[in-house]
Amino acid sequence: MTLVDPDGVHEVARALLARAGVTAPPTPIDDLVVCTGLTLSPHISLDERNAEYFAGILNVVHLRSALRKAMGILNRRTSEIYTNAAMNPAKNNFVILHEVGHQAMPWQRGLAMHYDDTATLSDDTHNIFEREANLFAADTLFQLERFATDAADLPLGLSAVLQLAGRYRASVHASLRRYVESSFRPCFAFVLSGQPILQADAAIYPVVTTHESPEFTFRFPTWTRPQQLPAAHPMFARVSREKLIDMEYAEFTLVEDGTAHDAIAHLFYNGHHLLVLLIPRDITGRARRRIVQTRR
């Protein structure tokens, strides 16, 4: 799956960040909303309690079902953005920027309304406009190259991801993806189901998705990317005993063409998925320089 115009999306995101005067994280979400001529609806949440209100906006047969799944709506008739108040702040930021993207990209302005749920906000969506809006949201949230520059100044590891997630006010999952895919160092991330399942009398963690850096792809081109990991693996020892909320470190071996490569696995449970960052053992974790975090 590819985007119609990724360069065009980057260009629109860069122009909007410049127009809003953004020079450091976190991204001022409200300023970007204003710059696109939109407003956030502060009192109307996307949920079943407001079904009567959204009956005039959403032309769907099963309105209440649609509202249960809805995460964001852009109504161009009123220039308003609606989000689900039950979302955590980091997810809400991404959804708002996704809706801003629909408005900011001029080639997407033909539709009167955009309805977004977990399907359209997923990495796997086949809808080109939604993939572009997801890219735009990530570009503006992580301020294009700035995130990768900051990441390069920190030791390689999941602790850096957590620090950057806080700095950019993004979810750990979104930050991990950006961290890995923009890294110049070899690293790989599993996003696993939060709980193991039983398959053929053995417990396994299904792989929801994976992310890898270009350098990792170059170094391990023929390593078979697993679709599941055995729950009996030593790195899941603590996970099987208690809810994991802090980082854990464990050994992991990648076997490629009969050759074993040692790696360190950094684990973190975000409440929904188990996130695993793999780093080859021969990679140094030193940063280029110390980063000083400032607060706005």
PDB file of C-alpha atoms in Angstrom:
ATOM      1  CA  MET A   1       0.000   0.000   0.000  1.00  0.00           C
ATOM      2  CA  THR A   2       1.394   3.385  -0.984  1.00  0.00           C
ATOM      3  CA  LEU A   3       0.374   6.998  -0.647  1.00  0.00           C
ATOM      4  CA  VAL A   4      -0.670   9.043  -3.644  1.00  0.00           C
ATOM      5  CA  ASP A   5       1.561  11.999  -2.772  1.00  0.00           C
ATOM      6  CA  PRO A   6       3.732  11.618   0.372  1.00  0.00           C
ATOM      7  CA  ASP A   7       5.954  14.517  -0.654  1.00  0.00           C
ATOM      8  CA  GLY A   8       2.876  16.681  -0.998  1.00  0.00           C
ATOM      9  CA  VAL A   9       1.760  15.690   2.508  1.00  0.00           C
ATOM     10  CA  HIS A  10       5.187  16.560   3.937  1.00  0.00           C
ATOM     11  CA  GLU A  11       5.074  19.924   2.168  1.00  0.00           C
ATOM     12  CA  VAL A  12       1.619  20.798   3.548  1.00  0.00           C
ATOM     13  CA  ALA A  13       2.643  19.736   7.072  1.00  0.00           C
ATOM     14  CA  ARG A  14       5.847  21.779   6.914  1.00  0.00           C
ATOM     15  CA  ALA A  15       3.977  24.857   5.676  1.00  0.00           C
ATOM     16  CA  LEU A  16       1.360  24.618   8.424  1.00  0.00           C
ATOM     17  CA  LEU A  17       3.980  24.206  11.164  1.00  0.00           C
ATOM     18  CA  ALA A  18       5.778  27.282   9.817  1.00  0.00           C
ATOM     19  CA  ARG A  19       2.544  29.292   9.633  1.00  0.00           C
ATOM     20  CA  ALA A  20       1.805  28.402  13.260  1.00  0.00           C
ATOM     21  CA  GLY A  21       5.324  29.430  14.285  1.00  0.00           C
ATOM     22  CA  VAL A  22       6.226  26.010  15.655  1.00  0.00           C
ATOM     23  CA  THR A  23       9.912  25.838  16.612  1.00  0.00           C
ATOM     24  CA  ALA A  24      10.009  23.192  19.367  1.00  0.00           C
ATOM     25  CA  PRO A  25       7.906  20.392  20.807  1.00  0.00           C
ATOM     26  CA  PRO A  26       5.229  19.878  21.872  1.00  0.00           C
ATOM     27  CA  THR A  27       3.139  20.850  18.848  1.00  0.00           C
ATOM     28  CA  PRO A  28       0.531  23.495  19.765  1.00  0.00           C
ATOM     29  CA  ILE A  29      -2.509  21.570  18.559  1.00  0.00           C
ATOM     30  CA  ASP A  30      -4.967  24.443  19.043  1.00  0.00           C
ATOM     31  CA  ASP A  31      -2.808  26.797  16.957  1.00  0.00           C
ATOM     32  CA  LEU A  32      -2.800  24.367  14.018  1.00  0.00           C
ATOM     33  CA  VAL A  33      -6.578  24.012  14.279  1.00  0.00           C
ATOM     34  CA  VAL A  34      -6.974  27.811  14.122  1.00  0.00           C
ATOM     35  CA  CYS A  35      -4.529  28.126  11.211  1.00  0.00           C
ATOM     36  CA  THR A  36      -6.748  25.842   9.103  1.00  0.00           C
ATOM     37  CA  GLY A  37      -9.899  27.827   9.903  1.00  0.00           C
ATOM     38  CA  LEU A  38     -11.371  25.085  12.068  1.00  0.00           C
ATOM     39  CA  THR A  39     -12.652  25.000  15.638  1.00  0.00           C
ATOM     40  CA  LEU A  40     -12.757  22.232  18.221  1.00  0.00           C
ATOM     41  CA  SER A  41     -16.164  21.454  19.627  1.00  0.00           C
ATOM     42  CA  PRO A  42     -15.487  21.553  23.387  1.00  0.00           C
ATOM     43  CA  HIS A  43     -18.907  20.463  24.649  1.00  0.00           C
ATOM     44  CA  ILE A  44     -20.113  17.853  22.126  1.00  0.00           C
ATOM     45  CA  SER A  45     -18.368  14.489  22.498  1.00  0.00           C
ATOM     46  CA  LEU A  46     -18.627  11.649  20.013  1.00  0.00           C
ATOM     47  CA  ASP A  47     -20.748   9.201  21.990  1.00  0.00           C
ATOM     48  CA  GLU A  48     -24.240   7.777  22.147  1.00  0.00           C
ATOM     49  CA  ARG A  49     -25.454  10.458  24.558  1.00  0.00           C
ATOM     50  CA  ASN A  50     -25.300  12.947  21.693  1.00  0.00           C
ATOM     51  CA  ALA A  51     -26.981  10.702  19.119  1.00  0.00           C
ATOM     52  CA  GLU A  52     -29.747  13.220  18.436  1.00  0.00           C
ATOM     53  CA  TYR A  53     -27.202  15.947  17.661  1.00  0.00           C
ATOM     54  CA  PHE A  54     -25.160  13.762  15.297  1.00  0.00           C
ATOM     55  CA  ALA A  55     -28.258  12.427  13.535  1.00  0.00           C
ATOM     56  CA  GLY A  56     -28.132  15.577  11.438  1.00  0.00           C
ATOM     57  CA  ILE A  57     -24.443  15.107  10.615  1.00  0.00           C
ATOM     58  CA  LEU A  58     -23.927  11.377  10.139  1.00  0.00           C
ATOM     59  CA  ASN A  59     -26.013   9.860   7.369  1.00  0.00           C
ATOM     60  CA  VAL A  60     -25.793   6.273   8.604  1.00  0.00           C
ATOM     61  CA  VAL A  61     -28.383   3.593   9.336  1.00  0.00           C
ATOM     62  CA  HIS A  62     -26.874   2.388  12.611  1.00  0.00           C
ATOM     63  CA  LEU A  63     -26.116   5.750  14.229  1.00  0.00           C
ATOM     64  CA  ARG A  64     -25.465   4.546  17.770  1.00  0.00           C
ATOM     65  CA  SER A  65     -23.111   1.842  16.564  1.00  0.00           C
ATOM     66  CA  ALA A  66     -21.219   4.405  14.478  1.00  0.00           C
ATOM     67  CA  LEU A  67     -20.898   6.722  17.473  1.00  0.00           C
ATOM     68  CA  ARG A  68     -19.578   3.903  19.664  1.00  0.00           C
ATOM     69  CA  LYS A  69     -16.725   3.381  17.192  1.00  0.00           C
ATOM     70  CA  ALA A  70     -16.146   7.037  16.246  1.00  0.00           C
ATOM     71  CA  MET A  71     -12.906   8.729  17.278  1.00  0.00           C
ATOM     72  CA  GLY A  72     -13.037  11.895  15.204  1.00  0.00           C
ATOM     73  CA  ILE A  73     -15.260  13.806  12.787  1.00  0.00           C
ATOM     74  CA  LEU A  74     -14.522  16.805  10.594  1.00  0.00           C
ATOM     75  CA  ASN A  75     -17.702  18.641   9.604  1.00  0.00           C
ATOM     76  CA  ARG A  76     -16.814  21.052   6.822  1.00  0.00           C
ATOM     77  CA  ARG A  77     -20.284  22.620   6.806  1.00  0.00           C
ATOM     78  CA  THR A  78     -19.625  24.079  10.268  1.00  0.00           C
ATOM     79  CA  SER A  79     -15.793  23.928  10.177  1.00  0.00           C
ATOM     80  CA  GLU A  80     -15.843  21.920  13.408  1.00  0.00           C
ATOM     81  CA  ILE A  81     -13.851  18.970  14.720  1.00  0.00           C
ATOM     82  CA  TYR A  82     -15.480  16.508  17.112  1.00  0.00           C
ATOM     83  CA  THR A  83     -13.564  13.886  19.088  1.00  0.00           C
ATOM     84  CA  ASN A  84     -14.419  11.210  21.614  1.00  0.00           C
ATOM     85  CA  ALA A  85     -13.879  12.611  25.115  1.00  0.00           C
ATOM     86  CA  ALA A  86     -13.065   9.135  26.425  1.00  0.00           C
ATOM     87  CA  MET A  87      -9.777   8.981  24.495  1.00  0.00           C
ATOM     88  CA  ASN A  88      -6.538   9.580  26.342  1.00  0.00           C
ATOM     89  CA  PRO A  89      -4.890  12.982  25.651  1.00  0.00           C
ATOM     90  CA  ALA A  90      -2.096  11.578  23.455  1.00  0.00           C
ATOM     91  CA  LYS A  91      -4.547   9.726  21.195  1.00  0.00           C
ATOM     92  CA  ASN A  92      -6.803  12.783  21.120  1.00  0.00           C
ATOM     93  CA  ASN A  93      -3.898  14.912  19.865  1.00  0.00           C
ATOM     94  CA  PHE A  94      -3.276  12.518  16.982  1.00  0.00           C
ATOM     95  CA  VAL A  95      -6.961  12.352  16.037  1.00  0.00           C
ATOM     96  CA  ILE A  96      -7.303  16.152  16.015  1.00  0.00           C
ATOM     97  CA  LEU A  97      -4.250  16.471  13.761  1.00  0.00           C
ATOM     98  CA  HIS A  98      -5.679  13.746  11.500  1.00  0.00           C
ATOM     99  CA  GLU A  99      -8.832  15.852  11.037  1.00  0.00           C
ATOM    100  CA  VAL A 100      -6.727  18.987  10.536  1.00  0.00           C
ATOM    101  CA  GLY A 101      -4.899  17.092   7.790  1.00  0.00           C
ATOM    102  CA  HIS A 102      -8.132  16.433   5.915  1.00  0.00           C
ATOM    103  CA  GLN A 103      -8.699  20.202   5.888  1.00  0.00           C
ATOM    104  CA  ALA A 104      -5.118  21.322   5.271  1.00  0.00           C
ATOM    105  CA  MET A 105      -4.520  19.178   2.182  1.00  0.00           C
ATOM    106  CA  PRO A 106      -6.329  21.053  -0.617  1.00  0.00           C
ATOM    107  CA  TRP A 107      -6.917  17.959  -2.758  1.00  0.00           C
ATOM    108  CA  GLN A 108      -9.040  16.427   0.036  1.00  0.00           C
ATOM    109  CA  ARG A 109     -11.565  19.253   0.351  1.00  0.00           C
ATOM    110  CA  GLY A 110     -14.203  17.762  -1.916  1.00  0.00           C
ATOM    111  CA  LEU A 111     -15.938  15.860   0.887  1.00  0.00           C
ATOM    112  CA  ALA A 112     -18.348  17.644   3.239  1.00  0.00           C
ATOM    113  CA  MET A 113     -17.512  15.359   6.146  1.00  0.00           C
ATOM    114  CA  HIS A 114     -14.840  12.932   7.327  1.00  0.00           C
ATOM    115  CA  TYR A 115     -15.741  10.193   9.821  1.00  0.00           C
ATOM    116  CA  ASP A 116     -12.824   8.419  11.490  1.00  0.00           C
ATOM    117  CA  ASP A 117     -12.631   5.341  13.701  1.00  0.00           C
ATOM    118  CA  THR A 118     -10.021   2.699  14.507  1.00  0.00           C
ATOM    119  CA  ALA A 119     -10.214   1.382  10.931  1.00  0.00           C
ATOM    120  CA  THR A 120      -9.439   4.698   9.210  1.00  0.00           C
ATOM    121  CA  LEU A 121      -6.814   5.621  11.827  1.00  0.00           C
ATOM    122  CA  SER A 122      -5.074   2.256  11.423  1.00  0.00           C
ATOM    123  CA  ASP A 123      -1.744   1.719   9.683  1.00  0.00           C
ATOM    124  CA  ASP A 124      -3.525  -0.897   7.574  1.00  0.00           C
ATOM    125  CA  THR A 125      -6.238   1.307   6.084  1.00  0.00           C
ATOM    126  CA  HIS A 126      -6.467   1.075   2.302  1.00  0.00           C
ATOM    127  CA  ASN A 127      -8.157   4.478   1.937  1.00  0.00           C
ATOM    128  CA  ILE A 128      -5.615   6.832   0.393  1.00  0.00           C
ATOM    129  CA  PHE A 129      -7.056   9.996   1.981  1.00  0.00           C
ATOM    130  CA  GLU A 130      -6.951   8.349   5.406  1.00  0.00           C
ATOM    131  CA  ARG A 131      -3.360   7.167   4.932  1.00  0.00           C
ATOM    132  CA  GLU A 132      -2.404  10.698   3.926  1.00  0.00           C
ATOM    133  CA  ALA A 133      -4.187  12.163   6.968  1.00  0.00           C
ATOM    134  CA  ASN A 134      -2.373   9.668   9.228  1.00  0.00           C
ATOM    135  CA  LEU A 135       0.962  10.684   7.710  1.00  0.00           C
ATOM    136  CA  PHE A 136       0.084  14.361   8.111  1.00  0.00           C
ATOM    137  CA  ALA A 137      -0.846  13.824  11.777  1.00  0.00           C
ATOM    138  CA  ALA A 138       2.477  12.079  12.453  1.00  0.00           C
ATOM    139  CA  ASP A 139       4.433  14.757  10.550  1.00  0.00           C
ATOM    140  CA  THR A 140       2.878  17.600  12.533  1.00  0.00           C
ATOM    141  CA  LEU A 141       2.870  15.811  15.888  1.00  0.00           C
ATOM    142  CA  PHE A 142       6.545  14.828  15.574  1.00  0.00           C
ATOM    143  CA  GLN A 143       7.476  17.975  13.632  1.00  0.00           C
ATOM    144  CA  LEU A 144       8.959  16.159  10.635  1.00  0.00           C
ATOM    145  CA  GLU A 145      12.735  15.702  11.076  1.00  0.00           C
ATOM    146  CA  ARG A 146      12.904  17.243  14.564  1.00  0.00           C
ATOM    147  CA  PHE A 147      11.869  14.019  16.329  1.00  0.00           C
ATOM    148  CA  ALA A 148      14.574  11.972  14.605  1.00  0.00           C
ATOM    149  CA  THR A 149      17.160  14.639  15.416  1.00  0.00           C
ATOM    150  CA  ASP A 150      16.187  14.572  19.093  1.00  0.00           C
ATOM    151  CA  ALA A 151      16.162  10.754  19.081  1.00  0.00           C
ATOM    152  CA  ALA A 152      19.702  10.646  17.694  1.00  0.00           C
ATOM    153  CA  ASP A 153      20.870  12.689  20.681  1.00  0.00           C
ATOM    154  CA  LEU A 154      19.644  10.061  23.173  1.00  0.00           C
ATOM    155  CA  PRO A 155      20.983   6.589  23.999  1.00  0.00           C
ATOM    156  CA  LEU A 156      19.342   3.925  21.857  1.00  0.00           C
ATOM    157  CA  GLY A 157      16.557   2.198  23.768  1.00  0.00           C
ATOM    158  CA  LEU A 158      12.982   2.256  24.946  1.00  0.00           C
ATOM    159  CA  SER A 159      13.780   4.783  27.679  1.00  0.00           C
ATOM    160  CA  ALA A 160      14.442   7.283  24.892  1.00  0.00           C
ATOM    161  CA  VAL A 161      11.066   6.462  23.331  1.00  0.00           C
ATOM    162  CA  LEU A 162       9.304   7.130  26.645  1.00  0.00           C
ATOM    163  CA  GLN A 163      11.154  10.419  27.107  1.00  0.00           C
ATOM    164  CA  LEU A 164      10.322  11.572  23.587  1.00  0.00           C
ATOM    165  CA  ALA A 165       6.684  10.492  23.932  1.00  0.00           C
ATOM    166  CA  GLY A 166       6.371  12.828  26.897  1.00  0.00           C
ATOM    167  CA  ARG A 167       8.214  15.624  25.169  1.00  0.00           C
ATOM    168  CA  TYR A 168       6.033  15.460  22.048  1.00  0.00           C
ATOM    169  CA  ARG A 169       2.854  14.569  23.991  1.00  0.00           C
ATOM    170  CA  ALA A 170       2.361  11.503  21.836  1.00  0.00           C
ATOM    171  CA  SER A 171       1.411   7.921  22.645  1.00  0.00           C
ATOM    172  CA  VAL A 172       4.221   5.465  23.365  1.00  0.00           C
ATOM    173  CA  HIS A 173       3.062   3.284  20.455  1.00  0.00           C
ATOM    174  CA  ALA A 174       3.137   6.164  17.929  1.00  0.00           C
ATOM    175  CA  SER A 175       6.471   7.366  19.324  1.00  0.00           C
ATOM    176  CA  LEU A 176       7.961   3.880  19.066  1.00  0.00           C
ATOM    177  CA  ARG A 177       6.960   3.612  15.422  1.00  0.00           C
ATOM    178  CA  ARG A 178       8.415   7.017  14.580  1.00  0.00           C
ATOM    179  CA  TYR A 179      11.539   6.248  16.599  1.00  0.00           C
ATOM    180  CA  VAL A 180      12.243   2.992  14.799  1.00  0.00           C
ATOM    181  CA  GLU A 181      11.280   3.973  11.259  1.00  0.00           C
ATOM    182  CA  SER A 182      13.279   7.230  11.359  1.00  0.00           C
ATOM    183  CA  SER A 183      16.353   5.798  13.105  1.00  0.00           C
ATOM    184  CA  PHE A 184      19.718   5.625  11.353  1.00  0.00           C
ATOM    185  CA  ARG A 185      20.628   2.733  13.692  1.00  0.00           C
ATOM    186  CA  PRO A 186      19.430  -0.886  13.366  1.00  0.00           C
ATOM    187  CA  CYS A 187      16.365  -1.550  15.527  1.00  0.00           C
ATOM    188  CA  PHE A 188      13.117  -3.461  15.229  1.00  0.00           C
ATOM    189  CA  ALA A 189       9.799  -3.243  17.092  1.00  0.00           C
ATOM    190  CA  PHE A 190       7.088  -5.804  17.721  1.00  0.00           C
ATOM    191  CA  VAL A 191       3.598  -4.662  18.667  1.00  0.00           C
ATOM    192  CA  LEU A 192       2.079  -7.718  20.342  1.00  0.00           C
ATOM    193  CA  SER A 193      -1.348  -8.547  21.646  1.00  0.00           C
ATOM    194  CA  GLY A 194      -1.614  -7.481  25.272  1.00  0.00           C
ATOM    195  CA  GLN A 195      -2.511 -11.007  26.363  1.00  0.00           C
ATOM    196  CA  PRO A 196      -1.301 -14.397  25.118  1.00  0.00           C
ATOM    197  CA  ILE A 197      -3.705 -16.822  23.483  1.00  0.00           C
ATOM    198  CA  LEU A 198      -3.719 -20.610  23.379  1.00  0.00           C
ATOM    199  CA  GLN A 199      -2.819 -22.136  20.025  1.00  0.00           C
ATOM    200  CA  ALA A 200      -2.184 -25.863  19.510  1.00  0.00           C
ATOM    201  CA  ASP A 201      -1.782 -26.391  23.264  1.00  0.00           C
ATOM    202  CA  ALA A 202       0.835 -23.642  23.528  1.00  0.00           C
ATOM    203  CA  ALA A 203       0.443 -20.026  24.618  1.00  0.00           C
ATOM    204  CA  ILE A 204       1.591 -17.429  22.085  1.00  0.00           C
ATOM    205  CA  TYR A 205       1.608 -13.663  21.720  1.00  0.00           C
ATOM    206  CA  PRO A 206       0.191 -12.771  18.270  1.00  0.00           C
ATOM    207  CA  VAL A 207       2.103 -10.061  16.405  1.00  0.00           C
ATOM    208  CA  VAL A 208      -0.220  -7.150  15.651  1.00  0.00           C
ATOM    209  CA  THR A 209       2.300  -5.240  13.556  1.00  0.00           C
ATOM    210  CA  THR A 210       6.034  -4.604  13.265  1.00  0.00           C
ATOM    211  CA  HIS A 211       8.255  -1.629  12.505  1.00  0.00           C
ATOM    212  CA  GLU A 212      11.902  -1.593  11.498  1.00  0.00           C
ATOM    213  CA  SER A 213      14.589   0.905  10.672  1.00  0.00           C
ATOM    214  CA  PRO A 214      16.137   0.990   7.185  1.00  0.00           C
ATOM    215  CA  GLU A 215      19.485  -0.055   8.690  1.00  0.00           C
ATOM    216  CA  PHE A 216      17.877  -3.085  10.343  1.00  0.00           C
ATOM    217  CA  THR A 217      16.314  -4.103   7.020  1.00  0.00           C
ATOM    218  CA  PHE A 218      19.727  -3.751   5.375  1.00  0.00           C
ATOM    219  CA  ARG A 219      21.509  -5.819   8.023  1.00  0.00           C
ATOM    220  CA  PHE A 220      18.901  -8.578   8.343  1.00  0.00           C
ATOM    221  CA  PRO A 221      17.254  -8.866   4.925  1.00  0.00           C
ATOM    222  CA  THR A 222      16.456 -12.594   5.111  1.00  0.00           C
ATOM    223  CA  TRP A 223      15.467 -12.926   8.782  1.00  0.00           C
ATOM    224  CA  THR A 224      11.947 -14.317   8.863  1.00  0.00           C
ATOM    225  CA  ARG A 225       9.797 -11.779  10.701  1.00  0.00           C
ATOM    226  CA  PRO A 226       7.720 -13.840  13.197  1.00  0.00           C
ATOM    227  CA  GLN A 227       3.932 -13.640  13.126  1.00  0.00           C
ATOM    228  CA  GLN A 228       3.779 -14.824  16.742  1.00  0.00           C
ATOM    229  CA  LEU A 229       6.110 -15.247  19.690  1.00  0.00           C
ATOM    230  CA  PRO A 230       5.940 -18.100  22.216  1.00  0.00           C
ATOM    231  CA  ALA A 231       4.729 -16.973  25.636  1.00  0.00           C
ATOM    232  CA  ALA A 232       7.268 -19.411  27.108  1.00  0.00           C
ATOM    233  CA  HIS A 233      10.134 -17.238  25.850  1.00  0.00           C
ATOM    234  CA  PRO A 234      12.242 -16.086  28.834  1.00  0.00           C
ATOM    235  CA  MET A 235      11.653 -12.439  28.022  1.00  0.00           C
ATOM    236  CA  PHE A 236       7.970 -12.869  28.927  1.00  0.00           C
ATOM    237  CA  ALA A 237       8.741 -14.367  32.357  1.00  0.00           C
ATOM    238  CA  ARG A 238       7.560 -11.359  34.350  1.00  0.00           C
ATOM    239  CA  VAL A 239       4.715 -10.627  31.969  1.00  0.00           C
ATOM    240  CA  SER A 240       3.180 -14.007  32.743  1.00  0.00           C
ATOM    241  CA  ARG A 241       3.236 -13.303  36.495  1.00  0.00           C
ATOM    242  CA  GLU A 242       1.998  -9.733  36.747  1.00  0.00           C
ATOM    243  CA  LYS A 243       0.844  -6.768  34.697  1.00  0.00           C
ATOM    244  CA  LEU A 244       3.905  -5.150  33.171  1.00  0.00           C
ATOM    245  CA  ILE A 245       3.829  -1.373  33.443  1.00  0.00           C
ATOM    246  CA  ASP A 246       7.556  -0.649  33.565  1.00  0.00           C
ATOM    247  CA  MET A 247      10.357  -1.479  31.177  1.00  0.00           C
ATOM    248  CA  GLU A 248      11.976  -4.867  31.231  1.00  0.00           C
ATOM    249  CA  TYR A 249      15.171  -5.976  29.489  1.00  0.00           C
ATOM    250  CA  ALA A 250      15.842  -9.492  28.213  1.00  0.00           C
ATOM    251  CA  GLU A 251      17.937 -11.478  25.769  1.00  0.00           C
ATOM    252  CA  PHE A 252      16.640 -12.247  22.282  1.00  0.00           C
ATOM    253  CA  THR A 253      18.283 -14.228  19.493  1.00  0.00           C
ATOM    254  CA  LEU A 254      17.688 -13.578  15.798  1.00  0.00           C
ATOM    255  CA  VAL A 255      18.537 -16.565  13.620  1.00  0.00           C
ATOM    256  CA  GLU A 256      19.186 -15.655   9.993  1.00  0.00           C
ATOM    257  CA  ASP A 257      20.428 -18.217   7.485  1.00  0.00           C
ATOM    258  CA  GLY A 258      21.636 -20.431  10.326  1.00  0.00           C
ATOM    259  CA  THR A 259      23.585 -17.644  12.042  1.00  0.00           C
ATOM    260  CA  ALA A 260      22.534 -16.477  15.500  1.00  0.00           C
ATOM    261  CA  HIS A 261      22.619 -12.762  16.313  1.00  0.00           C
ATOM    262  CA  ASP A 262      22.238 -11.650  19.919  1.00  0.00           C
ATOM    263  CA  ALA A 263      19.928  -8.750  20.694  1.00  0.00           C
ATOM    264  CA  ILE A 264      18.512  -6.965  23.706  1.00  0.00           C
ATOM    265  CA  ALA A 265      14.723  -6.836  23.985  1.00  0.00           C
ATOM    266  CA  HIS A 266      13.172  -3.826  25.729  1.00  0.00           C
ATOM    267  CA  LEU A 267       9.564  -4.518  26.795  1.00  0.00           C
ATOM    268  CA  PHE A 268       6.790  -2.142  27.780  1.00  0.00           C
ATOM    269  CA  TYR A 269       3.064  -2.680  28.292  1.00  0.00           C
ATOM    270  CA  ASN A 270       0.976   0.367  27.355  1.00  0.00           C
ATOM    271  CA  GLY A 271      -2.328  -0.954  28.633  1.00  0.00           C
ATOM    272  CA  HIS A 272      -3.385  -2.337  25.240  1.00  0.00           C
ATOM    273  CA  HIS A 273      -0.362  -3.903  23.589  1.00  0.00           C
ATOM    274  CA  LEU A 274       2.972  -5.313  24.602  1.00  0.00           C
ATOM    275  CA  LEU A 275       5.693  -3.301  22.870  1.00  0.00           C
ATOM    276  CA  VAL A 276       9.068  -4.942  22.232  1.00  0.00           C
ATOM    277  CA  LEU A 277      12.067  -3.017  20.933  1.00  0.00           C
ATOM    278  CA  LEU A 278      14.925  -5.187  19.629  1.00  0.00           C
ATOM    279  CA  ILE A 279      18.457  -3.800  19.441  1.00  0.00           C
ATOM    280  CA  PRO A 280      21.404  -5.872  18.154  1.00  0.00           C
ATOM    281  CA  ARG A 281      23.987  -6.349  20.916  1.00  0.00           C
ATOM    282  CA  ASP A 282      26.825  -4.864  18.889  1.00  0.00           C
ATOM    283  CA  ILE A 283      25.116  -1.466  18.676  1.00  0.00           C
ATOM    284  CA  THR A 284      26.272   1.206  21.069  1.00  0.00           C
ATOM    285  CA  GLY A 285      23.593   3.108  22.957  1.00  0.00           C
ATOM    286  CA  ARG A 286      25.598   6.310  23.328  1.00  0.00           C
ATOM    287  CA  ALA A 287      23.999   9.590  22.332  1.00  0.00           C
ATOM    288  CA  ARG A 288      25.698  12.220  20.194  1.00  0.00           C
ATOM    289  CA  ARG A 289      25.135  14.871  22.870  1.00  0.00           C
ATOM    290  CA  ARG A 290      22.963  15.457  25.901  1.00  0.00           C
ATOM    291  CA  ILE A 291      19.523  16.827  25.134  1.00  0.00           C
ATOM    292  CA  VAL A 292      18.080  19.475  27.415  1.00  0.00           C
ATOM    293  CA  GLN A 293      14.289  19.281  27.691  1.00  0.00           C
ATOM    294  CA  THR A 294      12.407  22.518  28.096  1.00  0.00           C
ATOM    295  CA  ARG A 295       8.771  23.053  28.970  1.00  0.00           C
ATOM    296  CA  ARG A 296       6.450  25.420  27.169  1.00  0.00           C
TER     297      ARG A 296
END
